[in-house]
Structures are given as C-alpha cells and as structure tokens.
Coordinates of C-alpha atoms in Angstrom, one line a residue:
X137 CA -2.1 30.7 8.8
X138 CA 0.1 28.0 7.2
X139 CA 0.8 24.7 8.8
X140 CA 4.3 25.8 9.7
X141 CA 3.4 29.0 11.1
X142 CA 0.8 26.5 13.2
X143 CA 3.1 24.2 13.9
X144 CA 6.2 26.6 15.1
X145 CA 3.3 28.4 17.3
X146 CA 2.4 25.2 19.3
X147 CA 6.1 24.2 19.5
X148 CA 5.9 27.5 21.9
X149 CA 2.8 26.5 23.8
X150 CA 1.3 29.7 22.4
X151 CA -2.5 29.5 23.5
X152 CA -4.1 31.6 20.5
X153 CA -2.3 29.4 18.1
X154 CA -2.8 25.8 20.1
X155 CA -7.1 27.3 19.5
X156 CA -6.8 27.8 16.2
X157 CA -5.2 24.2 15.5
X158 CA -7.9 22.7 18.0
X159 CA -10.4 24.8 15.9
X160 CA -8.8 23.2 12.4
X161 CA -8.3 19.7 13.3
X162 CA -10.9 19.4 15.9
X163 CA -14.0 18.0 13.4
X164 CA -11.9 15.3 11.9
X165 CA -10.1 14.1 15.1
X166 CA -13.4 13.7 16.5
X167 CA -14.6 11.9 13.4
X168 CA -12.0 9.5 13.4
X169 CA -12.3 9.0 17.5
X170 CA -16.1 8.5 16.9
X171 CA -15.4 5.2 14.6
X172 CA -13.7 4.0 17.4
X173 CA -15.6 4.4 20.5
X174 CA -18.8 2.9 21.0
X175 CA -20.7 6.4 22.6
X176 CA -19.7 10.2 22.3
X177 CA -19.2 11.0 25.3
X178 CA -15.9 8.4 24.9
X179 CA -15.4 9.7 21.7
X180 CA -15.0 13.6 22.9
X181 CA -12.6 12.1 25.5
X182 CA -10.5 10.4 23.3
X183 CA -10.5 13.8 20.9
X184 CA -9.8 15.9 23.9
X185 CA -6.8 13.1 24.4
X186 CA -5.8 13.7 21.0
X187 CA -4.7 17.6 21.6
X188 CA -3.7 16.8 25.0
X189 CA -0.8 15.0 23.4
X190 CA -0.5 16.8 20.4
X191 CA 0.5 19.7 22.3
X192 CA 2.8 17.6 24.7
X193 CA 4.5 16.2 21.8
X194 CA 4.7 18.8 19.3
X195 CA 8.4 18.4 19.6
X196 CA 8.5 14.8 18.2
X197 CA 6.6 15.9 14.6
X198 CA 9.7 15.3 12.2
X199 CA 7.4 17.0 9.4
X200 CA 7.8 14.2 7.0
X201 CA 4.3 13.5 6.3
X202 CA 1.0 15.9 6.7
X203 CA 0.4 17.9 9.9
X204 CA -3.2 16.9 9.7
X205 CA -2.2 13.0 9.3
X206 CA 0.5 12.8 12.3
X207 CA -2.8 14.4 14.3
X208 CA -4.7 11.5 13.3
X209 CA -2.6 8.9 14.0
X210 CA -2.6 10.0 17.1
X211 CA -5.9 10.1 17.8
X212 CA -6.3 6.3 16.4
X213 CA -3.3 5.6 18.9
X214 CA -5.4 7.2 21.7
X215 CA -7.9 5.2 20.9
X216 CA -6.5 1.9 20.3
X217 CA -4.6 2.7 24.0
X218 CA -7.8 3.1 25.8
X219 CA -9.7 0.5 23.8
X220 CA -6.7 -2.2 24.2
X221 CA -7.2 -2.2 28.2
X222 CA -11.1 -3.1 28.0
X223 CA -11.1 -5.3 24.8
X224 CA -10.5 -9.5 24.2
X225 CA -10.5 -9.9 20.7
X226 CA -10.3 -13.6 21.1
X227 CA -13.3 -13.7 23.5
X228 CA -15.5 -12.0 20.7
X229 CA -15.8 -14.9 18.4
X230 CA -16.6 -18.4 17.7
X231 CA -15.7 -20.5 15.4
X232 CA -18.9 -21.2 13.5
X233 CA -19.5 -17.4 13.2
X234 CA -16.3 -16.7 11.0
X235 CA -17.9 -16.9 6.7
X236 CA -15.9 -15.9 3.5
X237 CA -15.1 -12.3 3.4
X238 CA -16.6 -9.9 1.3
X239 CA -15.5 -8.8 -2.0
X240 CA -13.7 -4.9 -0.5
X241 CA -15.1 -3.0 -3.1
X242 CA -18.5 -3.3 -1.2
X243 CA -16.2 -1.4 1.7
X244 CA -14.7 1.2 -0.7
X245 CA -18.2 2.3 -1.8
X246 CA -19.8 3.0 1.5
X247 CA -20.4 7.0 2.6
X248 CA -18.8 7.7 5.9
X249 CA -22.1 8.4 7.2
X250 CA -23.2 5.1 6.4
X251 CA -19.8 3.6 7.6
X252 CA -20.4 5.5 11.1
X253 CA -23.4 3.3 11.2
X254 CA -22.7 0.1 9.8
X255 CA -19.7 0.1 12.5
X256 CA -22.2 0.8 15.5
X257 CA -23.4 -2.2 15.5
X258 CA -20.2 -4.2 15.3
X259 CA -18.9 -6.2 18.9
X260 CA -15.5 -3.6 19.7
X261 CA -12.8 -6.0 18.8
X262 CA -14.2 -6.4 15.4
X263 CA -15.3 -3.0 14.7
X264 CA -11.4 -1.7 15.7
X265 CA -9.9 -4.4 13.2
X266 CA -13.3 -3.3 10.5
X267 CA -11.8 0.4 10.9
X268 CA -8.3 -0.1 11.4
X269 CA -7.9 -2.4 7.6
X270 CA -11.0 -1.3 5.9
X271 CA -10.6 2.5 6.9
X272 CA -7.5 3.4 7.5
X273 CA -5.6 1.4 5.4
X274 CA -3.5 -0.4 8.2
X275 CA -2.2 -4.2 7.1
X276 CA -2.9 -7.2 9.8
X277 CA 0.3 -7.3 10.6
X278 CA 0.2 -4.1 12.0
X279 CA -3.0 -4.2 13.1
X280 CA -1.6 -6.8 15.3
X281 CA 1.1 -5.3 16.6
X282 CA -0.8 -2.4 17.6
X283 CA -3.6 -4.3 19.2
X284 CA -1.1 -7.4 20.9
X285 CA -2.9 -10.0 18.9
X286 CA -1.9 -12.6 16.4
X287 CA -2.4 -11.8 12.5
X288 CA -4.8 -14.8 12.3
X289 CA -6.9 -13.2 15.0
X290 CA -6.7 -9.8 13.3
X291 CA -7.7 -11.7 9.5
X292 CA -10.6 -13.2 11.1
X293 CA -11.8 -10.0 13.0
X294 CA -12.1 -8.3 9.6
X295 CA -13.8 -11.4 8.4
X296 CA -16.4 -11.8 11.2
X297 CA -16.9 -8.1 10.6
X298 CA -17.7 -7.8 7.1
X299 CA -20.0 -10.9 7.4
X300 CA -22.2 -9.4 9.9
X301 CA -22.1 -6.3 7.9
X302 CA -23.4 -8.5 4.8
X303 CA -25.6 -9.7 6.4
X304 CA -27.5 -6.5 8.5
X305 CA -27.0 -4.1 5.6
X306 CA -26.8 -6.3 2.0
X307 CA -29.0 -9.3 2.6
X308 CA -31.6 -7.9 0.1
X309 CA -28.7 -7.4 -2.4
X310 CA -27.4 -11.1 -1.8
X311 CA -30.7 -12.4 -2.0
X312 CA -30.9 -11.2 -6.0
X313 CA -27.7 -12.1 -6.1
X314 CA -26.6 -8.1 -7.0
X315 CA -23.2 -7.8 -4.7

C-alpha cells in the first residue's frame, strides 16, 4: 500500500489501515523512543504516545517531507514532552566535569546498537542533548528551544556527554593515542 493510500486511510480513522501503519512504523518509533527513555517499559509508552497522536493529528501532515520522518519527530516530541517535566539539565553538571569535546567523527562511526548502549549509561539531561545533536541532527539552538534551556547549557551537555563516552568506551584507544 503506498504512503498516500496510508495516509488518506488514517485521515478517515480507518482501523485496518491505522494497523498496518502501526505495523510499518511501529519498529523504528520504538527505536527512536528507546534512545530516549531510560527503561522499556517508558519507551513502549512513549511509542504507544507516538500513534496516539499520529492518528489525532493526521490532519496537520502538510506532506512536505517523508511520512515516516513527520512520525518520528513526533515520537522525539513525545519524548522530549515527557522527559522535559522530570529533567534539570542544569542540576546534572559541575563545572570541573565539563573536558574538550570529542572529534564527531568518533560519533558518526558508532553502530546503533552500540549507540543504544553507549547512551544507557549517560545522566538523562546529557543523553537527550547526546541524541538530540549527535543523532538526530538537531542544532543547540534548537535543542534549546525544545528543551527550555540556554544554548550554553545545551553545548556543554553534548560536551559532558561525549567526555564520559570517551572515557567508558575509548580509554584504551586514547591511551595509544589511536582516536
């Protein structure tokens, strides 16, 4: 079925159709809600979320990008919504903590599986930023504005983030001086 046909089909709360774009889309809206929330059980919530609005606001997709990417950023929207009411950023970090950021083309050569599990161990307000820049492409200014923080706070988020990542996951590397 094309996206149109899909598209037209939820526009008209038809159930069959509103399953087959659940059973589409469903694997990478959970994906992307997994990078965001710490457990699964928070990640299926926020996936669930996802369609709940999807097929709410079916009406508001102008069709000027990709189907599949309008989905997604609204799954990262109902993440950052539910993750915005529980998370300081600025409480997350100290000074003394903050190091030189990495060279990004360490970032652009990870596997998602081994980004899934670099970001676990992240503190919430720096894994969002990690995945928000690093992943999705988003600049700090928008990062900010999406979050409700400054771009400074957003810049040294990323920074904090990819230093702890260094360190847990390259410090052999650094130590022969490879990276």
């Amino acid at each position: 079925m094309s996206e149109s046909e899909l598209i037209k089909g939820c526009v008209k709360q038809d159930p069959k159709i509103q399953n087959l774009v659940y059973k589409q889309y469903a694997s990478r809206v959970f994906g992307t809600c997994k990078r965001y929330m710490r457990d699964r059980e928070r990640a299926e919530e926020m996936a669930m979320n996802t369609f709940l609005t999807l097929f709410k606001k079916i009406g508001q997709f102008k069709q000027e990008g990709s189907f599949e990417g309008w989905i997604l950023r609204i799954a990262v929207n109902c993440c950052l919504m539910e993750l915005r009411k529980k998370t300081n950023f600025t409480d997350e970090l100290k000074p003394d903590t903050i190091f030189l950021a990495v060279d990004n083309t360490v970032t652009n050569e990870l596997a998602a599986n081994d980004i899934e599990k670099m970001l676990s161990i992240l503190p919430e307000g720096a894994r969002i930023v990690f995945n928000l820049y690093a992943v999705e492409g988003y600049k700090h200014a928008e990062i900010a504005e999406q979050l409700g923080i400054s771009e400074g706070t957003s810049k040294s988020q990323l920074n904090y983030a990819k230093e702890k990542l260094k360190k847990a996951f390259f410090n052999n590397d650094l130590k022969n001086n490879t990276l």
